[in-house]
Coordinates of C-alpha atoms and ligand atoms in Angstrom, one line a residue:
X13 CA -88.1 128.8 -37.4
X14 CA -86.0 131.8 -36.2
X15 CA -82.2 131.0 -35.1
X16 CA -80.4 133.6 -32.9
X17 CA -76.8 132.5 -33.1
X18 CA -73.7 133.2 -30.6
X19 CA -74.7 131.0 -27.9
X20 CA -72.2 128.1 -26.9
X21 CA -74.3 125.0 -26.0
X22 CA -74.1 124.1 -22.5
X23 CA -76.2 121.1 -20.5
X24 CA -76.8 117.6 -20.9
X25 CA -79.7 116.2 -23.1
X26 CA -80.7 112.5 -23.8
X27 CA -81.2 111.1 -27.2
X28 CA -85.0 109.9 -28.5
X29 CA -85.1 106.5 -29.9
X30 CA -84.0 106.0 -33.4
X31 CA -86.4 107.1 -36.4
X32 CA -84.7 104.6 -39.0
X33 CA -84.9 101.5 -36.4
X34 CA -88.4 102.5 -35.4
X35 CA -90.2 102.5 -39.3
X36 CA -88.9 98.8 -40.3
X37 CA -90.1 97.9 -36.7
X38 CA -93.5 98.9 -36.9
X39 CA -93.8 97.2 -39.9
X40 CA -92.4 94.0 -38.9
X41 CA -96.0 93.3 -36.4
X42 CA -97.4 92.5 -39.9
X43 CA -95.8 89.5 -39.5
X44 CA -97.9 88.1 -36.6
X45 CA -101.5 88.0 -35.3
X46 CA -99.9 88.6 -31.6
X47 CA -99.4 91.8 -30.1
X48 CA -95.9 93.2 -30.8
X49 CA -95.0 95.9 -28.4
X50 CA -92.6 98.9 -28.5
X51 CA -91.1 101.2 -26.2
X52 CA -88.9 104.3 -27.0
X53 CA -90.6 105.2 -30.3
X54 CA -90.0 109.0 -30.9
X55 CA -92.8 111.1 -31.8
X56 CA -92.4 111.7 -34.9
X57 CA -94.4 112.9 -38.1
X58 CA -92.8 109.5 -40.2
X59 CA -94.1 107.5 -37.3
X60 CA -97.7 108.7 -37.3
X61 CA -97.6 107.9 -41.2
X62 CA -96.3 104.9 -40.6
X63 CA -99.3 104.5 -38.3
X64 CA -101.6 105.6 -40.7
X65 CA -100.4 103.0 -43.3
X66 CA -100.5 100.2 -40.9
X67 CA -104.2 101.3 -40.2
X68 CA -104.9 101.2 -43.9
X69 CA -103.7 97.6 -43.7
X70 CA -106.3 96.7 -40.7
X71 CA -103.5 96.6 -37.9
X72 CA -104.6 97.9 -34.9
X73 CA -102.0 101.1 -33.9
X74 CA -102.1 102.4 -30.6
X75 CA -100.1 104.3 -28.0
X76 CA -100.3 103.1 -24.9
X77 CA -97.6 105.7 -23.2
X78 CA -95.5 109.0 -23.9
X79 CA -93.0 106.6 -26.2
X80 CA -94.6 103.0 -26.1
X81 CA -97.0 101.5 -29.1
X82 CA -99.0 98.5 -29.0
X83 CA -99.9 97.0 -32.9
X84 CA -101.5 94.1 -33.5
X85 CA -102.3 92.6 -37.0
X86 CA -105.0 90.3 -36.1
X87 CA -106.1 89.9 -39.7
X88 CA -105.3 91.8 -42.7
X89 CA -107.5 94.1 -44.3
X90 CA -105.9 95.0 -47.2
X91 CA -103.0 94.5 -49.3
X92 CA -102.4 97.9 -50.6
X93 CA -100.0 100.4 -49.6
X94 CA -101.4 103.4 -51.5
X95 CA -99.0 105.7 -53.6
X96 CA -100.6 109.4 -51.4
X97 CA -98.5 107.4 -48.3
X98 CA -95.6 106.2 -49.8
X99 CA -94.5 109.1 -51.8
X100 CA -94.2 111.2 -48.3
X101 CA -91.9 108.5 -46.8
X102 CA -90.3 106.3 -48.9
X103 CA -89.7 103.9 -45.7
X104 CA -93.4 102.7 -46.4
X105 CA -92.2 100.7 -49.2
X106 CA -90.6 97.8 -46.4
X107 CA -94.1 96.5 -45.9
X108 CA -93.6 94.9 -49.1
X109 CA -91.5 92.2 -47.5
X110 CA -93.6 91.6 -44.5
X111 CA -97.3 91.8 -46.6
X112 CA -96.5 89.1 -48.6
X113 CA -94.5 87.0 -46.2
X114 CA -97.7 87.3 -43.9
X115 CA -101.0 86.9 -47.0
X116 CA -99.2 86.1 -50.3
X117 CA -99.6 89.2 -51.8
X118 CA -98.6 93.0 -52.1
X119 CA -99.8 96.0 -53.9
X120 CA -97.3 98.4 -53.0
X121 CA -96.8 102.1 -54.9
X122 CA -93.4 102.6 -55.5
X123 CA -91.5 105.7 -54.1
X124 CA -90.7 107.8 -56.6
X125 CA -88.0 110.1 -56.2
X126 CA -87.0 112.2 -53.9
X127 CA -84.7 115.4 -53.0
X128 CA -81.6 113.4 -52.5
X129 CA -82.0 111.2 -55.1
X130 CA -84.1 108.6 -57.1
X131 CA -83.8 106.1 -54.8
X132 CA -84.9 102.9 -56.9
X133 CA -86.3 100.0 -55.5
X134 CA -84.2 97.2 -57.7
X135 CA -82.7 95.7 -55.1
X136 CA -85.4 95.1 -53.0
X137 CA -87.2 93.6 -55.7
X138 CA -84.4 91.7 -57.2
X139 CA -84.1 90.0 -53.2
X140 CA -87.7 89.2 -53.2
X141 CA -88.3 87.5 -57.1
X142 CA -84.9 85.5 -55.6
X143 CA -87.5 83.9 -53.0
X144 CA -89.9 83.1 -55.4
X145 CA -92.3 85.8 -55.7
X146 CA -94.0 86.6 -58.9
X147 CA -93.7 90.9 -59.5
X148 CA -94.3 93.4 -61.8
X149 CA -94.7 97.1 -62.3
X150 CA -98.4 98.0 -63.3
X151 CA -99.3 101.9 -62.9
X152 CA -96.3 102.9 -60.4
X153 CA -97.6 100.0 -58.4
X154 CA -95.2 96.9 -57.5
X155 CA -98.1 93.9 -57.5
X156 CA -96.2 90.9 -55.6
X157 CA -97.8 87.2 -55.3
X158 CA -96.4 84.5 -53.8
X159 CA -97.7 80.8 -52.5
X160 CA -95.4 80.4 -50.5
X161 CA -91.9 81.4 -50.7
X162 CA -88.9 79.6 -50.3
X163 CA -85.4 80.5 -49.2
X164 CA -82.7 81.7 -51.9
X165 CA -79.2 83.2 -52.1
X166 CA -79.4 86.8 -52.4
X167 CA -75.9 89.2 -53.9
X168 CA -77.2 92.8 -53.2
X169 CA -74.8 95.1 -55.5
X170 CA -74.8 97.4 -53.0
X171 CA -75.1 96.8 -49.3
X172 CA -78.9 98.9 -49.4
X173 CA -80.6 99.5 -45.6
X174 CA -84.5 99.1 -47.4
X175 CA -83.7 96.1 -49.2
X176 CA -81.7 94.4 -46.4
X177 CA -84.8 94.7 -44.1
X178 CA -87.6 94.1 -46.8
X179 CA -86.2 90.6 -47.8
X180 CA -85.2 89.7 -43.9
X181 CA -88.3 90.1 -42.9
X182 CA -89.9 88.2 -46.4
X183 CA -87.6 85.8 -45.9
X184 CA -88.3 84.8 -41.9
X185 CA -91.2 82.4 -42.6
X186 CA -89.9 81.2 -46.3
X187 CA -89.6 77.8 -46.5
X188 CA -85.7 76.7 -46.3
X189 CA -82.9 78.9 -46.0
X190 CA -81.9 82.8 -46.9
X191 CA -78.4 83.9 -47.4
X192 CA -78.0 87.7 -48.0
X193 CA -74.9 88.9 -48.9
X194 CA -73.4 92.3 -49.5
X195 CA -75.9 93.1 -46.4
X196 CA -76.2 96.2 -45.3
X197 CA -74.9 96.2 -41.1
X198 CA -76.5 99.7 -40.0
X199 CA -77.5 99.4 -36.8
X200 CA -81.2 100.1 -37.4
X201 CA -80.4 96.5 -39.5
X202 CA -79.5 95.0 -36.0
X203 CA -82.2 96.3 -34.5
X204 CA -85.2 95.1 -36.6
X205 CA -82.6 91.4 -36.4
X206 CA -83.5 91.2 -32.9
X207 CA -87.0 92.0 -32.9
X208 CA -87.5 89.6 -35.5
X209 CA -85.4 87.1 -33.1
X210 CA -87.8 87.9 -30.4
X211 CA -90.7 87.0 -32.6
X212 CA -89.3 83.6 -32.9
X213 CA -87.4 83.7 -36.3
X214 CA -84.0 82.2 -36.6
X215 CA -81.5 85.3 -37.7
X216 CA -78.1 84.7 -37.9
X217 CA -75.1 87.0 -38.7
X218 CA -77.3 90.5 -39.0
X219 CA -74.4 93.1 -38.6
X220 CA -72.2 91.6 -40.7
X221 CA -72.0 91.4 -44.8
X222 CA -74.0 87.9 -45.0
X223 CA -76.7 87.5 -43.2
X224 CA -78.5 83.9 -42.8
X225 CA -82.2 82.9 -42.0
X226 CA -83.9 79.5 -41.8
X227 CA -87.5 80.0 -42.2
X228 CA -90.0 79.0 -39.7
X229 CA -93.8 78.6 -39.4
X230 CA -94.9 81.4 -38.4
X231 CA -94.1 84.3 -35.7
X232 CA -95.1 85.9 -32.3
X233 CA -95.5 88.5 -30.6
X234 CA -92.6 90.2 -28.3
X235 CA -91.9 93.3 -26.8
X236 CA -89.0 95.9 -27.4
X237 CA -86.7 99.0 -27.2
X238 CA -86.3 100.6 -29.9
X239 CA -82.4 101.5 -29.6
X240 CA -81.5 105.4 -29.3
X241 CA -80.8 107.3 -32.8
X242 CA -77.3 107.7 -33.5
X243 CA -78.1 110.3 -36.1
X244 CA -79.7 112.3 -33.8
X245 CA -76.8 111.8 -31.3
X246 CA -74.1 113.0 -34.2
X247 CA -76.2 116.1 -34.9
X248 CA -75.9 117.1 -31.1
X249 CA -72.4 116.3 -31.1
X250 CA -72.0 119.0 -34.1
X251 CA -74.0 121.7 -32.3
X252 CA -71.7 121.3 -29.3
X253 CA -69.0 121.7 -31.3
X254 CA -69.9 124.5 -33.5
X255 CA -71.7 126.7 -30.8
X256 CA -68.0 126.2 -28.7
X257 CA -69.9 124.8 -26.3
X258 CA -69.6 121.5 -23.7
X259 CA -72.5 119.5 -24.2
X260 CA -73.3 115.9 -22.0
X261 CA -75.5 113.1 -24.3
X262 CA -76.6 110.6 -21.4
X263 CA -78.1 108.0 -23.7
X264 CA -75.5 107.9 -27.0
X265 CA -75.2 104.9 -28.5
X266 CA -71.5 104.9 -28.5
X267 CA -71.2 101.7 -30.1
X268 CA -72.7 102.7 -33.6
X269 CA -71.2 106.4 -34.1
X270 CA -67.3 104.7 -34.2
X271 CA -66.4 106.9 -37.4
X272 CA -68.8 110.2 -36.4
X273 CA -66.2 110.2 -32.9
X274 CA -63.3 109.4 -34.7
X275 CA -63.9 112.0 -37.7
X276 CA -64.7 115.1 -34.7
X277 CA -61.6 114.1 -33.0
X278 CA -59.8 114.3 -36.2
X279 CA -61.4 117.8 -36.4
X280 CA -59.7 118.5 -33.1
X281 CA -63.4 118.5 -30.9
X282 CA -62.8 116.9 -27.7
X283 CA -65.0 113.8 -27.6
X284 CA -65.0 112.4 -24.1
X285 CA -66.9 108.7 -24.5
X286 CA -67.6 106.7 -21.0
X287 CA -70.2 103.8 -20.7
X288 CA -73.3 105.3 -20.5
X289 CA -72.4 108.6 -22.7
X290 CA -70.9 110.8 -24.1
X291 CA -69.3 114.5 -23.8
X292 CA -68.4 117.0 -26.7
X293 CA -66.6 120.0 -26.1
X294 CA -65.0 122.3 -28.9
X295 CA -61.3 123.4 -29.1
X296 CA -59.9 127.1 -29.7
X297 CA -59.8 126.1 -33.7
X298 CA -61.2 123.4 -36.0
X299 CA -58.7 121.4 -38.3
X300 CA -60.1 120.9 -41.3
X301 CA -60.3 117.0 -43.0
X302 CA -61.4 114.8 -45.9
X303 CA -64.9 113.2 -45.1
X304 CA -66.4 110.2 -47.4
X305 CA -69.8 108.8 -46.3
X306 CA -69.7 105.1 -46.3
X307 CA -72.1 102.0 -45.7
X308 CA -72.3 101.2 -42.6
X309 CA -69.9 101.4 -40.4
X310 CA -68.1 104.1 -42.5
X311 CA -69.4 107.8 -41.9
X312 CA -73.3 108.0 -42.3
X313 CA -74.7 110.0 -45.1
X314 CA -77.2 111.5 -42.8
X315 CA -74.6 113.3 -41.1
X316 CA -73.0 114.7 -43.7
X317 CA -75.3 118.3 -44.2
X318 CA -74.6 118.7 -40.3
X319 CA -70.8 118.2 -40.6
X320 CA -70.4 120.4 -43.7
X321 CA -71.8 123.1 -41.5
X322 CA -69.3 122.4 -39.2
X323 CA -66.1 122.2 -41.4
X324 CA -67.3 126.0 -42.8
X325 CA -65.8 127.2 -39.2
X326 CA -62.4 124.8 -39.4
X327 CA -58.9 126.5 -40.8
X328 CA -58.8 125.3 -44.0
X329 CA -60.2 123.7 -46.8
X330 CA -62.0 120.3 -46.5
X331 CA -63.2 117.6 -49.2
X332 CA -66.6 116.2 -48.6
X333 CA -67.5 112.8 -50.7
X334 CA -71.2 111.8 -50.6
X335 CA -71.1 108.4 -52.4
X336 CA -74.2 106.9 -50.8
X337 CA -76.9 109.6 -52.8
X338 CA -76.8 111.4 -56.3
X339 CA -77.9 115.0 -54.8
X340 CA -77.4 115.5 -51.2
X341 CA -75.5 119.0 -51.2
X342 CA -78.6 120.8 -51.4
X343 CA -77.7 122.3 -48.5
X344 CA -74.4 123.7 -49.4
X345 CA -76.7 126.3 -51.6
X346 CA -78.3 127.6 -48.5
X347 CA -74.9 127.6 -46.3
X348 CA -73.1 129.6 -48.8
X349 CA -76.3 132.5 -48.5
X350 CA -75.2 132.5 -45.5
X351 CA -71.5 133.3 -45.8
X352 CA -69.9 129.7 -46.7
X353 CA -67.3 128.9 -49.2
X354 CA -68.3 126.0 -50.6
X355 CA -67.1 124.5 -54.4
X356 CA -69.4 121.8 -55.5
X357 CA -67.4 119.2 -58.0
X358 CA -69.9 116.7 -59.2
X359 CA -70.3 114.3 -55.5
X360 CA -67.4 116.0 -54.1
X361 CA -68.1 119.4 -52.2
X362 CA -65.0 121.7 -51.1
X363 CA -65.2 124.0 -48.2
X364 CA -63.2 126.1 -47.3
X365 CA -62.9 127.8 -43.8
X366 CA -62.9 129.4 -41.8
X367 CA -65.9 131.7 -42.8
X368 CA -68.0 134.2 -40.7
X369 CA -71.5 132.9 -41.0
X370 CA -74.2 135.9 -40.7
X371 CA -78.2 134.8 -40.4
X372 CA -80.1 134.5 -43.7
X373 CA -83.7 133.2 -44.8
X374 CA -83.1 129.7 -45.8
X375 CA -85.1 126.9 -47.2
X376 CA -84.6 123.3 -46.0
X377 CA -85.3 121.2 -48.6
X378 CA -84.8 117.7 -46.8
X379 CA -85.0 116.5 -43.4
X380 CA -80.7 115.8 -42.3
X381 CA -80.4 119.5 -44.3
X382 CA -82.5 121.2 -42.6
X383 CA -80.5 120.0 -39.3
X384 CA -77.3 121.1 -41.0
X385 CA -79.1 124.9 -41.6
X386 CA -79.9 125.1 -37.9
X387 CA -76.7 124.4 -36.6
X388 CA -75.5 127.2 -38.8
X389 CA -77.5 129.8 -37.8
X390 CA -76.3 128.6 -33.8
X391 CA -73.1 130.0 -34.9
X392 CA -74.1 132.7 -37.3
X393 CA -74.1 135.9 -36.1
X394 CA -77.3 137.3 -36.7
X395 CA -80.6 135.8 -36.9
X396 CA -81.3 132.8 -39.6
X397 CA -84.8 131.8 -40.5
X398 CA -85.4 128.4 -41.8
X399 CA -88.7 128.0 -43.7
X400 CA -90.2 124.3 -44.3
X401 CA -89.5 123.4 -41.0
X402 CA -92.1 120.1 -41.9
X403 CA -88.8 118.1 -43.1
X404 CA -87.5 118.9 -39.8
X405 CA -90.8 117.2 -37.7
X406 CA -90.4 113.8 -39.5
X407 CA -86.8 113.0 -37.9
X408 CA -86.8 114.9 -34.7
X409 CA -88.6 115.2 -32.0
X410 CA -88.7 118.4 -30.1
X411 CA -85.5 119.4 -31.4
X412 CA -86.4 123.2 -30.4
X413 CA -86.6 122.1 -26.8
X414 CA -83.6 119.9 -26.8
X415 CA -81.6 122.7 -28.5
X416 CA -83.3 125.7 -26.1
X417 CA -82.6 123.5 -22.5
X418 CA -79.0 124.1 -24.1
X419 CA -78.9 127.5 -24.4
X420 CA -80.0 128.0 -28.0
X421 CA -82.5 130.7 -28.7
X422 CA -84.8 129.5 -31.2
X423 CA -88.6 130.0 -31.8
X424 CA -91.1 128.7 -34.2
X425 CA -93.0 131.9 -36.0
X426 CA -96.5 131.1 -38.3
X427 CA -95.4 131.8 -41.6
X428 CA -98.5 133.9 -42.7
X429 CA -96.4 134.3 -46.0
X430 CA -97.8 131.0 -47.1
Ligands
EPZ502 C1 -82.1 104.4 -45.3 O1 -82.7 104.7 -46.5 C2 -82.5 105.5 -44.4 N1 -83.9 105.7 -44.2 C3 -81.9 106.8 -44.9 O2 -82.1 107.9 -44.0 C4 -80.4 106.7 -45.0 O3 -79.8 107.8 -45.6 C5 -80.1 105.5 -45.9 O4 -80.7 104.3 -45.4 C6 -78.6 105.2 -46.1 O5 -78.0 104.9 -44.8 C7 -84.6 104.8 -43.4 O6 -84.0 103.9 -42.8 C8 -86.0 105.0 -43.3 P1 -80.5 102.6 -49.1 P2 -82.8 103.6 -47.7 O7 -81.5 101.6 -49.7 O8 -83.0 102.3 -47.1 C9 -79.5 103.0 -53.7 C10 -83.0 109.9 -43.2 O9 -82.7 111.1 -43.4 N2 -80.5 102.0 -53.9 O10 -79.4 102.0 -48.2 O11 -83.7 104.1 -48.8 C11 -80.2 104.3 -53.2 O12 -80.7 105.0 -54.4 C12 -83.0 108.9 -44.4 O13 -83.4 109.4 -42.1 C13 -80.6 101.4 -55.1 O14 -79.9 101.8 -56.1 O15 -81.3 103.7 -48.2 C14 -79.1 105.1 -52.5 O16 -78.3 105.8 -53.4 C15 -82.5 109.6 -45.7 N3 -81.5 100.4 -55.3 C16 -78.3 103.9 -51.9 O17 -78.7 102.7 -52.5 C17 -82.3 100.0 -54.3 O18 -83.1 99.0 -54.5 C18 -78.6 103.7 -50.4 O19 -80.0 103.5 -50.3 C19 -82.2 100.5 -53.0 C20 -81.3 101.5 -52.8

């Protein structure tokens, strides 16, 4: 992808709907012989894996309009989710919960690590043995049986999105009772809540740090939204504001992106929030501040690449934390090739700014860096070009478009280097 930079962003654009509500979703129709029905999926590379897995598993995966996608899991086919799919999204490894609720047993490859990080699956295991479910390890493979399971008291140690959503939804038709506590509240958390609800489960307190379910006999179908990605929102909210521009978002969830508004405005961006929107607009200079990402609803990790290309044009130096993942500053590599000043101190990156960003060939090495890359080369000078652009497909949809209706100038070029 070739960036020309320069351009302030100017227009309106409306959000697709959320990439990290959608995955759990899809997996949840496992649940159910009924239909379970979806609208505002984004087209996505993650989603047509997640298709392919749920295939694999004998559900039937169709879309039945631009955004809308019917599934139905009849009968179940098979109980393996195979390691080729997992290991290119790690999201896969929620149908655990679901599988076994649904047939009593799982064969599910673990992850593996990843460029951020190793990202274990303890927790989520550790949630589901609580409910009775015999597991072990055998040849990278998590093998999971279980009866029937029955409701327990779950501590997480820390408040993990995966493992929240795996044990919900393993826990909705357990027999008796499921506390969770130390739950993670992400929205995408909420989101999966209600469609659970919808299916006929009884979920209380999803949102909040405990999180209580009373098993019932079995589940539905039911129809949904999927609710509007808030990541994606707080990435156009940085381009506005680092092109100089004045940029509309029609559909923001405003609700969910409390600490992304509150952390621009602290960077002096003008952040205009009414009900059904919101408007971003950049000042004459950037104040630089100290950003930790947080659980839910502290700052989101997945925003931090995009706002550490930001904070490279503020006056001053900031301090970036990233206490959610061992190795997300990947990105500060590729931003200081491209002029940044950026000091890496174990999980704790400072930049100072402001500096004068010039184009560069860059690398993205995971999908929320190679967003932070892009908005970098809108206010470098001369052209950037990103290479593995793939990370960018699985969490976007038609970012290029959004970005060009905007004013941006970017094209995708074949890279016959490959
Ligand atoms: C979800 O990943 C998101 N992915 C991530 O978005 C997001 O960054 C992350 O939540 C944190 O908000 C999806 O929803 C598909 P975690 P998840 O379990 O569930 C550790 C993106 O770019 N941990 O909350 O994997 C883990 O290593 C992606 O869209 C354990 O130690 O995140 C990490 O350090 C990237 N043991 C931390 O917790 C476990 O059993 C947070 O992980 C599980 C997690």
């Amino acid at each position: 992808m070739i960036i020309h930079g320069g351009a302030p962003l100017r227009g309106t654009v409306s959000l697709s709907g959320s990439k990290n509500a959608a995955l759990p979703i899809m997996m949840a129709s496992l649940l159910t012989a009924e239909p379970l029905t979806l609208r505002n999926v984004p087209r996505l590379r993650d989603v047509k894996t997640a298709m392919e897995l749920l295939g694999q598993l004998g559900v039937a995966v169709r879309w039945t309009g631009e955004h809308d996608v019917e599934l139905c899991a009849a009968k179940i086919s098979s109980h393996e989710a195979p390691y080729e799919l997992v290991k290119t999204m790690r999201a896969s490894f929620v149908v655990l919960g679901p599988l076994l609720a649904r047939t009593g047993r799982a064969r599910v490859s673990t992850p593996g690590g990843c460029a951020i990080g190793a990202r274990p699956v303890n927790l989520h295991i550790t949630g589901i043995r609580a409910l009775g479910s015999k597991i072990q390890f055998r040849h990278g493979y998590v093998e999971a049986h279980a009866e029937k399971l029955t409701g327990g008291r779950i501590w997480l140690d820390s408040p993990s999105v995966g493992a929240t959503q795996n044990i919900m939804m393993a826990a909705v038709t357990a027999r008796g009772r499921t506390l969770i506590e130390n739950a993670a509240r992400e929205p995408e958390v909420q989101d999966l809540a209600r469609v659970l609800v919808k299916m006929g489960a009884q979920i209380s307190g999803s949102g909040s740090h405990v999180i209580e379910i009373e098993g019932v006999e079995k589940l539905h179908g039911a129809e949904h939204e999927i609710i509007c990605d808030r990541i994606e929102a707080g990435s156009m909210m940085v381009a506005a504001a680092i092109t100089g521009g004045d940029v509309k978002i029609s559909n923001a969830p405003v609700a969910d992106l409390e600490a992304v508004i509150a952390k621009l405005r602290e960077t002096g961006v003008r952040v205009e929030a009414n009900g059904h929107g919101l408007r971003v607009a950049r000042p004459a200079t950037l104040v630089p501040i100290e950003l930790r990402t947080l659980p839910y609803p502290g700052f989101p990790t997945d925003l931090q690449a995009q706002m550490m290309a930001l904070l490279t044009q503020a006056d001053g130096t900031s301090v970036i934390t990233e206490t959610i993942f061992e190795n997300r500053f990947m990105h500060a590599q590729e931003l200081a090739r491209m002029g940044a000043d950026i000091l890496m101190k174990g999980n704790t990156a400072i930049v100072r700014g402001p500096s004068e960003l010039c184009g560069a060939p860059v690398m993205a090495t995971d999908l929320r860096a190679s967003m932070g890359l892009i908005l970098a080369g809108l206010a470098a000078e001369t052209a950037t070009e990103l290479s593995r652009i793939y990370h960018l497909d699985r969490g976007y949809e038609a970012l290029d478009a959004k970005l060009t209706a905007l004013g941006a100038q970017i094209e995708r070029v074949k890279d016959d280097s490959l």
